[in-house]
Amino acid sequence: MFSGAFPRLPAYGLASRVSNRAVLWLPTQLSALALWLRADKGVSPRIDDGTTFVTAWADQSGHNRHFAQGTAANQPTLIAASDINGKPAIQFVGTPIQYLQNTTDTILQGTTDPFTIVFVAKAISAASLQALGQIKGAPGEFNILLGTNTLADNISLGKNTVWTNSRYTFTGFDITAVSKYLITKTSENALADYAVEWNGNAHATRVAGPSMSSDTRSTVGSRWFSSNPQQVWNGLIAEVIVMNALISAAEKNRLMAYLLTRYGV
């Protein structure tokens, strides 16, 4: 006979199920995080004839190192469901030149400190030398250039004036594929060791790499040289992460798992 009282539920009900769920890991948990841009967060749109142009891309690291483009003709476009695993991405083209910039903040600590830079991107074409971007340091900047030209497939580290001493020349990878690039400066020397990974595979290391040269800004979707944007990226960029430290093995494992889950690479 029903006594009028319901049996007590075990203490491991809903609260237990919630506590046992995997905790969502995000790049904000990286130590020494200096910049985090992701195309589904902090994008300021301008709609024109059905096209979503990007006027600003807000930093999600908490440091407010935002990127913007005030000139309408130079604004890239937001692709809501891109070729990068269906995730939002920002598309840059070279005609007219499209790029975003930060002209005020020094993002990298300096020329003698280790750092980690990650881009998730996909080029439309590899027919010319293209820049994913450059990150301003104190007192210089660090360029990441890819593409095919007389330099073949490469990531070029440093300014144009020292390409002959600073480039990595790769074979066996495709910048038109969905790609994650992990670039690290590994020691505290002005001419330090660098390492580059493409989709989790080590592709180059260099001893006594380039020192950074002075410039005025950070850019995404191009580099900045002689007061002009140059080597504009012809393709998509979904995410940018910068750390003012060499990423640890444990953090790298978490970061790679996060990128694999989100972008499939």
Phi, psi and omega in degrees: 000139179290126185274351184094356180242133178276145178295146179288137177283149177298155185291349183264033181291231187301317182301320180294318180297321178294316183292335182273352178289151179295134178283131181291123178266136178228158180301343176297345178273359176287137173289148177061026177296128183248335182201137174216116176242131175221137194289351174259010182226132169070021179269125177265118186264155167230116184268127179220111177055042176086355179259135180263107176268151183258117177267335180202152178228109189276135176294131180259006183282344186097356181265355177059040178264072189279154176246148184207166173213111184274344181269119187303319183294339183258007182276129175288177182244151177265126175255112188293321178233090190270178175286357176270079177058028179074006182272158176300144177209158177258130183257129179246144174226162185268345181224106354289163182296125180240130180196163173241152185215154171235114187259002188244327192262140170268110189271313176278145186292323183172179184282348184252004184253143175297155175207168176225131179232133179233131170237139168248121190205168176209119178280145173285324181214150176251027189280352181209166178288128185226150181249123169296323179165184172219146183243122183285135175238195179238106008255019187235194179223166185233119182263146173236105183243138179225167174135189177236133177200215173292345181270355184062190179297129184200159160245123182256126184248117182114182183278164181306324185292344180238024178305319185296339180253356192232355188274153168258131176251121185248158164225159174082021172218163191230111181287348176276355172276159171299124192222142168244129181249125178243114182241127181232143168257120201259351182213163186270070175222148178300320175252082192262175173281140177237155174221145181230132174238144176236118181051042175085358181251130178292128182242342180194147166226153181218131174266138181058060178284191188283148168276155181279145179254157187290137172204178196254353189199167168256147180224153169235129180095001176191175164251170181237123183208136180053045175065023181215150170287139181218163179047058184293139177292131179253082184164204187252145170228124183257331186203145177224130179228132177230132175239140174270052179190159169285124184297137179283165180298318181294316179293323179297318178300317180292318180295315180296322178294319177299313181292322178297316180296319186280319190243353178078014178228000000 
